[in-house]
């Protein structure tokens, strides 16, 4: 364990040397960076998407994005952390697209038929009540979204990764580079802020506003 820190420092120093050459137009240096980090990027994408095909595409997209924005990278963070964030963003977009597609597919209900070949009977819905409930849900969703938008960036990021995208604390720690206790603390504060927004929303309705 005593050798981990020097090895990490050596790796980051190698990253910096290769990065400087890559930013000067040395394609082989960037290819070397890809070789050093592609396994970890692929592993992160695979854990987030649970799909080898998606993970492979995300890995390609990640390094393509990194190459396109290479000159914009100022080195405030380690190169590995930077590409991990890019990979996480690509994975999150892929997950959101997947959920939207699954939701749309589930709403496409085909007609059901009885054994005689006639259409099956469906219960009659109270459309006026459904409309009111949908409107209320939309307003509540907007209130929560506005509250989430007001959260500090670190709190909002943790909330989205954990409660919206369903990542584990370990996955979030790998994406953000923060400790699990720090992540839990920010998530707790974010949830309290959103709970307050929900309470205000319902208290408003109870007052008849």
mmCIF file of C-alpha atoms in Angstrom:
data_model
loop_
_atom_site.group_PDB
_atom_site.id
_atom_site.type_symbol
_atom_site.label_atom_id
_atom_site.label_comp_id
_atom_site.label_asym_id
_atom_site.label_seq_id
_atom_site.Cartn_x
_atom_site.Cartn_y
_atom_site.Cartn_z
ATOM 1 C CA UNK A 1 0.000 0.000 0.000
ATOM 2 C CA UNK A 2 2.948 2.315 0.572
ATOM 3 C CA UNK A 3 3.717 2.173 -3.155
ATOM 4 C CA UNK A 4 0.255 3.367 -4.283
ATOM 5 C CA UNK A 5 0.869 7.093 -3.847
ATOM 6 C CA UNK A 6 4.188 7.174 -5.783
ATOM 7 C CA UNK A 7 2.653 5.053 -8.530
ATOM 8 C CA UNK A 8 -0.301 7.418 -8.787
ATOM 9 C CA UNK A 9 2.022 10.416 -8.923
ATOM 10 C CA UNK A 10 4.110 8.764 -11.630
ATOM 11 C CA UNK A 11 0.967 7.989 -13.648
ATOM 12 C CA UNK A 12 -0.297 11.552 -13.404
ATOM 13 C CA UNK A 13 3.122 12.894 -14.360
ATOM 14 C CA UNK A 14 3.107 10.650 -17.429
ATOM 15 C CA UNK A 15 -0.398 11.905 -18.226
ATOM 16 C CA UNK A 16 0.826 15.499 -18.038
ATOM 17 C CA UNK A 17 3.761 14.828 -20.376
ATOM 18 C CA UNK A 18 1.564 13.049 -22.902
ATOM 19 C CA UNK A 19 -1.114 15.720 -22.596
ATOM 20 C CA UNK A 20 1.333 18.520 -23.414
ATOM 21 C CA UNK A 21 2.498 16.650 -26.504
ATOM 22 C CA UNK A 22 -1.081 15.847 -27.532
ATOM 23 C CA UNK A 23 -2.126 19.493 -27.162
ATOM 24 C CA UNK A 24 0.765 20.395 -29.471
ATOM 25 C CA UNK A 25 -0.696 18.112 -32.125
ATOM 26 C CA UNK A 26 1.054 14.804 -31.403
ATOM 27 C CA UNK A 27 -1.645 12.251 -32.236
ATOM 28 C CA UNK A 28 0.465 9.352 -30.985
ATOM 29 C CA UNK A 29 0.616 10.981 -27.549
ATOM 30 C CA UNK A 30 -3.169 11.174 -27.414
ATOM 31 C CA UNK A 31 -3.396 7.550 -28.523
ATOM 32 C CA UNK A 32 -1.111 6.695 -25.621
ATOM 33 C CA UNK A 33 -3.452 8.532 -23.239
ATOM 34 C CA UNK A 34 -6.363 6.553 -24.629
ATOM 35 C CA UNK A 35 -4.451 3.338 -24.042
ATOM 36 C CA UNK A 36 -3.772 4.295 -20.429
ATOM 37 C CA UNK A 37 -7.356 5.243 -19.568
ATOM 38 C CA UNK A 38 -9.717 3.363 -21.866
ATOM 39 C CA UNK A 39 -10.125 0.347 -19.561
ATOM 40 C CA UNK A 40 -11.192 2.489 -16.596
ATOM 41 C CA UNK A 41 -13.516 4.564 -18.786
ATOM 42 C CA UNK A 42 -15.069 1.419 -20.221
ATOM 43 C CA UNK A 43 -15.457 -0.050 -16.742
ATOM 44 C CA UNK A 44 -17.223 3.070 -15.482
ATOM 45 C CA UNK A 45 -19.563 3.130 -18.487
ATOM 46 C CA UNK A 46 -20.307 -0.574 -18.083
ATOM 47 C CA UNK A 47 -21.178 -0.193 -14.389
ATOM 48 C CA UNK A 48 -23.462 2.732 -15.149
ATOM 49 C CA UNK A 49 -25.273 1.295 -18.180
ATOM 50 C CA UNK A 50 -25.009 -2.475 -17.551
ATOM 51 C CA UNK A 51 -24.552 -2.854 -21.311
ATOM 52 C CA UNK A 52 -21.323 -3.853 -23.052
ATOM 53 C CA UNK A 53 -22.493 -2.317 -26.335
ATOM 54 C CA UNK A 54 -23.398 0.988 -24.692
ATOM 55 C CA UNK A 55 -20.152 0.990 -22.716
ATOM 56 C CA UNK A 56 -18.119 0.510 -25.895
ATOM 57 C CA UNK A 57 -19.910 3.372 -27.653
ATOM 58 C CA UNK A 58 -19.593 5.622 -24.611
ATOM 59 C CA UNK A 59 -15.857 4.899 -24.461
ATOM 60 C CA UNK A 60 -15.462 5.911 -28.112
ATOM 61 C CA UNK A 61 -17.610 9.030 -27.649
ATOM 62 C CA UNK A 62 -15.694 9.979 -24.512
ATOM 63 C CA UNK A 63 -12.283 10.024 -26.163
ATOM 64 C CA UNK A 64 -13.662 11.685 -29.276
ATOM 65 C CA UNK A 65 -15.064 14.478 -27.090
ATOM 66 C CA UNK A 66 -11.792 14.662 -25.168
ATOM 67 C CA UNK A 67 -9.808 14.980 -28.393
ATOM 68 C CA UNK A 68 -12.131 17.667 -29.757
ATOM 69 C CA UNK A 69 -11.783 19.713 -26.537
ATOM 70 C CA UNK A 70 -8.162 18.890 -25.843
ATOM 71 C CA UNK A 71 -6.917 22.447 -26.236
ATOM 72 C CA UNK A 72 -9.618 23.687 -23.845
ATOM 73 C CA UNK A 73 -8.376 21.441 -21.030
ATOM 74 C CA UNK A 74 -6.353 23.599 -18.621
ATOM 75 C CA UNK A 75 -5.279 20.887 -16.229
ATOM 76 C CA UNK A 76 -7.245 22.069 -13.183
ATOM 77 C CA UNK A 77 -7.964 18.374 -12.553
ATOM 78 C CA UNK A 78 -6.079 15.230 -13.485
ATOM 79 C CA UNK A 79 -6.589 14.052 -17.053
ATOM 80 C CA UNK A 80 -8.092 10.803 -15.750
ATOM 81 C CA UNK A 81 -10.685 12.673 -13.695
ATOM 82 C CA UNK A 82 -11.527 14.845 -16.694
ATOM 83 C CA UNK A 83 -12.203 11.929 -19.031
ATOM 84 C CA UNK A 84 -14.154 10.166 -16.268
ATOM 85 C CA UNK A 85 -16.478 13.151 -16.028
ATOM 86 C CA UNK A 86 -16.920 13.160 -19.795
ATOM 87 C CA UNK A 87 -17.699 9.434 -19.709
ATOM 88 C CA UNK A 88 -20.180 9.888 -16.857
ATOM 89 C CA UNK A 89 -21.991 12.627 -18.762
ATOM 90 C CA UNK A 90 -22.233 10.448 -21.874
ATOM 91 C CA UNK A 91 -23.480 7.540 -19.768
ATOM 92 C CA UNK A 92 -26.085 9.686 -18.033
ATOM 93 C CA UNK A 93 -27.380 10.932 -21.377
ATOM 94 C CA UNK A 94 -27.575 7.345 -22.594
ATOM 95 C CA UNK A 95 -29.490 6.278 -19.476
ATOM 96 C CA UNK A 96 -31.944 9.161 -19.771
ATOM 97 C CA UNK A 97 -32.556 8.398 -23.431
ATOM 98 C CA UNK A 98 -33.118 4.747 -22.526
ATOM 99 C CA UNK A 99 -35.654 5.607 -19.833
ATOM 100 C CA UNK A 100 -37.547 7.947 -22.145
ATOM 101 C CA UNK A 101 -37.686 5.245 -24.813
ATOM 102 C CA UNK A 102 -38.863 2.642 -22.295
ATOM 103 C CA UNK A 103 -41.531 4.977 -20.952
ATOM 104 C CA UNK A 104 -42.795 5.715 -24.467
ATOM 105 C CA UNK A 105 -42.865 2.015 -25.315
ATOM 106 C CA UNK A 106 -44.821 1.125 -22.179
ATOM 107 C CA UNK A 107 -47.497 3.672 -23.093
ATOM 108 C CA UNK A 108 -48.075 2.047 -26.483
ATOM 109 C CA UNK A 109 -50.737 -0.431 -25.434
ATOM 110 C CA UNK A 110 -52.104 -2.710 -28.118
ATOM 111 C CA UNK A 111 -55.803 -3.675 -28.058
ATOM 112 C CA UNK A 112 -56.629 -6.885 -26.209
ATOM 113 C CA UNK A 113 -59.192 -9.350 -27.554
ATOM 114 C CA UNK A 114 -61.382 -11.974 -25.930
ATOM 115 C CA UNK A 115 -61.456 -15.609 -27.010
ATOM 116 C CA UNK A 116 -64.386 -14.740 -29.334
ATOM 117 C CA UNK A 117 -62.288 -12.162 -31.126
ATOM 118 C CA UNK A 118 -64.060 -9.109 -29.734
ATOM 119 C CA UNK A 119 -62.334 -6.212 -28.032
ATOM 120 C CA UNK A 120 -61.840 -6.697 -24.305
ATOM 121 C CA UNK A 121 -63.742 -4.333 -22.022
ATOM 122 C CA UNK A 122 -61.767 -1.629 -20.245
ATOM 123 C CA UNK A 123 -62.908 0.307 -17.176
ATOM 124 C CA UNK A 124 -64.233 3.741 -17.970
ATOM 125 C CA UNK A 125 -61.816 6.419 -16.744
ATOM 126 C CA UNK A 126 -62.792 9.610 -15.022
ATOM 127 C CA UNK A 127 -61.093 11.858 -17.541
ATOM 128 C CA UNK A 128 -61.782 15.080 -15.657
ATOM 129 C CA UNK A 129 -60.153 13.689 -12.529
ATOM 130 C CA UNK A 130 -57.223 12.365 -14.543
ATOM 131 C CA UNK A 131 -56.733 15.810 -16.058
ATOM 132 C CA UNK A 132 -56.728 17.463 -12.640
ATOM 133 C CA UNK A 133 -54.257 14.934 -11.237
ATOM 134 C CA UNK A 134 -51.961 15.317 -14.246
ATOM 135 C CA UNK A 135 -52.043 19.105 -13.902
ATOM 136 C CA UNK A 136 -51.233 18.824 -10.205
ATOM 137 C CA UNK A 137 -48.394 16.405 -10.933
ATOM 138 C CA UNK A 138 -47.023 18.777 -13.570
ATOM 139 C CA UNK A 139 -47.089 21.711 -11.146
ATOM 140 C CA UNK A 140 -45.425 19.671 -8.421
ATOM 141 C CA UNK A 141 -42.810 18.439 -10.871
ATOM 142 C CA UNK A 142 -42.097 22.020 -11.899
ATOM 143 C CA UNK A 143 -41.746 23.083 -8.260
ATOM 144 C CA UNK A 144 -39.285 20.264 -7.597
ATOM 145 C CA UNK A 145 -37.346 21.074 -10.771
ATOM 146 C CA UNK A 146 -37.083 24.737 -9.782
ATOM 147 C CA UNK A 147 -35.898 23.754 -6.312
ATOM 148 C CA UNK A 148 -33.309 21.414 -7.823
ATOM 149 C CA UNK A 149 -32.097 24.173 -10.138
ATOM 150 C CA UNK A 150 -31.515 26.419 -7.119
ATOM 151 C CA UNK A 151 -29.284 23.860 -5.403
ATOM 152 C CA UNK A 152 -25.533 24.509 -5.447
ATOM 153 C CA UNK A 153 -23.884 22.627 -8.299
ATOM 154 C CA UNK A 154 -22.306 19.948 -6.103
ATOM 155 C CA UNK A 155 -25.587 19.241 -4.320
ATOM 156 C CA UNK A 156 -27.586 19.159 -7.555
ATOM 157 C CA UNK A 157 -25.068 16.821 -9.191
ATOM 158 C CA UNK A 158 -25.230 14.336 -6.313
ATOM 159 C CA UNK A 159 -29.034 14.481 -6.220
ATOM 160 C CA UNK A 160 -29.308 13.791 -9.951
ATOM 161 C CA UNK A 161 -26.763 10.978 -9.893
ATOM 162 C CA UNK A 162 -28.296 9.220 -6.864
ATOM 163 C CA UNK A 163 -32.038 9.898 -6.893
ATOM 164 C CA UNK A 164 -32.632 10.465 -10.609
ATOM 165 C CA UNK A 165 -30.084 8.183 -12.269
ATOM 166 C CA UNK A 166 -29.888 5.584 -9.510
ATOM 167 C CA UNK A 167 -26.112 5.345 -9.160
ATOM 168 C CA UNK A 168 -24.593 3.843 -6.029
ATOM 169 C CA UNK A 169 -22.505 5.910 -3.634
ATOM 170 C CA UNK A 170 -19.406 4.108 -4.893
ATOM 171 C CA UNK A 171 -20.217 4.995 -8.514
ATOM 172 C CA UNK A 172 -20.843 8.627 -7.600
ATOM 173 C CA UNK A 173 -17.540 8.753 -5.719
ATOM 174 C CA UNK A 174 -15.761 7.456 -8.815
ATOM 175 C CA UNK A 175 -17.449 10.046 -11.025
ATOM 176 C CA UNK A 176 -16.991 13.057 -8.746
ATOM 177 C CA UNK A 177 -13.780 12.115 -6.974
ATOM 178 C CA UNK A 178 -15.384 12.935 -3.605
ATOM 179 C CA UNK A 179 -15.561 10.767 -0.501
ATOM 180 C CA UNK A 180 -18.714 8.771 0.225
ATOM 181 C CA UNK A 181 -19.350 10.638 3.543
ATOM 182 C CA UNK A 182 -19.176 13.966 1.681
ATOM 183 C CA UNK A 183 -21.556 12.667 -0.980
ATOM 184 C CA UNK A 184 -24.041 11.437 1.645
ATOM 185 C CA UNK A 185 -23.903 14.777 3.432
ATOM 186 C CA UNK A 186 -24.608 16.768 0.263
ATOM 187 C CA UNK A 187 -27.377 14.365 -0.758
ATOM 188 C CA UNK A 188 -29.022 14.739 2.670
ATOM 189 C CA UNK A 189 -28.971 18.532 2.396
ATOM 190 C CA UNK A 190 -30.293 18.390 -1.172
ATOM 191 C CA UNK A 191 -33.167 16.115 -0.130
ATOM 192 C CA UNK A 192 -34.054 18.447 2.761
ATOM 193 C CA UNK A 193 -34.208 21.407 0.372
ATOM 194 C CA UNK A 194 -36.432 19.502 -2.057
ATOM 195 C CA UNK A 195 -38.663 18.246 0.760
ATOM 196 C CA UNK A 196 -39.131 21.840 1.864
ATOM 197 C CA UNK A 197 -40.150 22.778 -1.689
ATOM 198 C CA UNK A 198 -42.734 19.966 -1.697
ATOM 199 C CA UNK A 199 -44.101 21.045 1.708
ATOM 200 C CA UNK A 200 -44.446 24.625 0.485
ATOM 201 C CA UNK A 201 -46.257 23.408 -2.620
ATOM 202 C CA UNK A 202 -48.874 21.457 -0.658
ATOM 203 C CA UNK A 203 -49.231 24.162 2.004
ATOM 204 C CA UNK A 204 -49.973 26.601 -0.816
ATOM 205 C CA UNK A 205 -52.729 24.318 -2.091
ATOM 206 C CA UNK A 206 -54.188 23.907 1.391
ATOM 207 C CA UNK A 207 -54.386 27.676 1.744
ATOM 208 C CA UNK A 208 -56.319 27.782 -1.514
ATOM 209 C CA UNK A 209 -53.719 29.895 -3.270
#
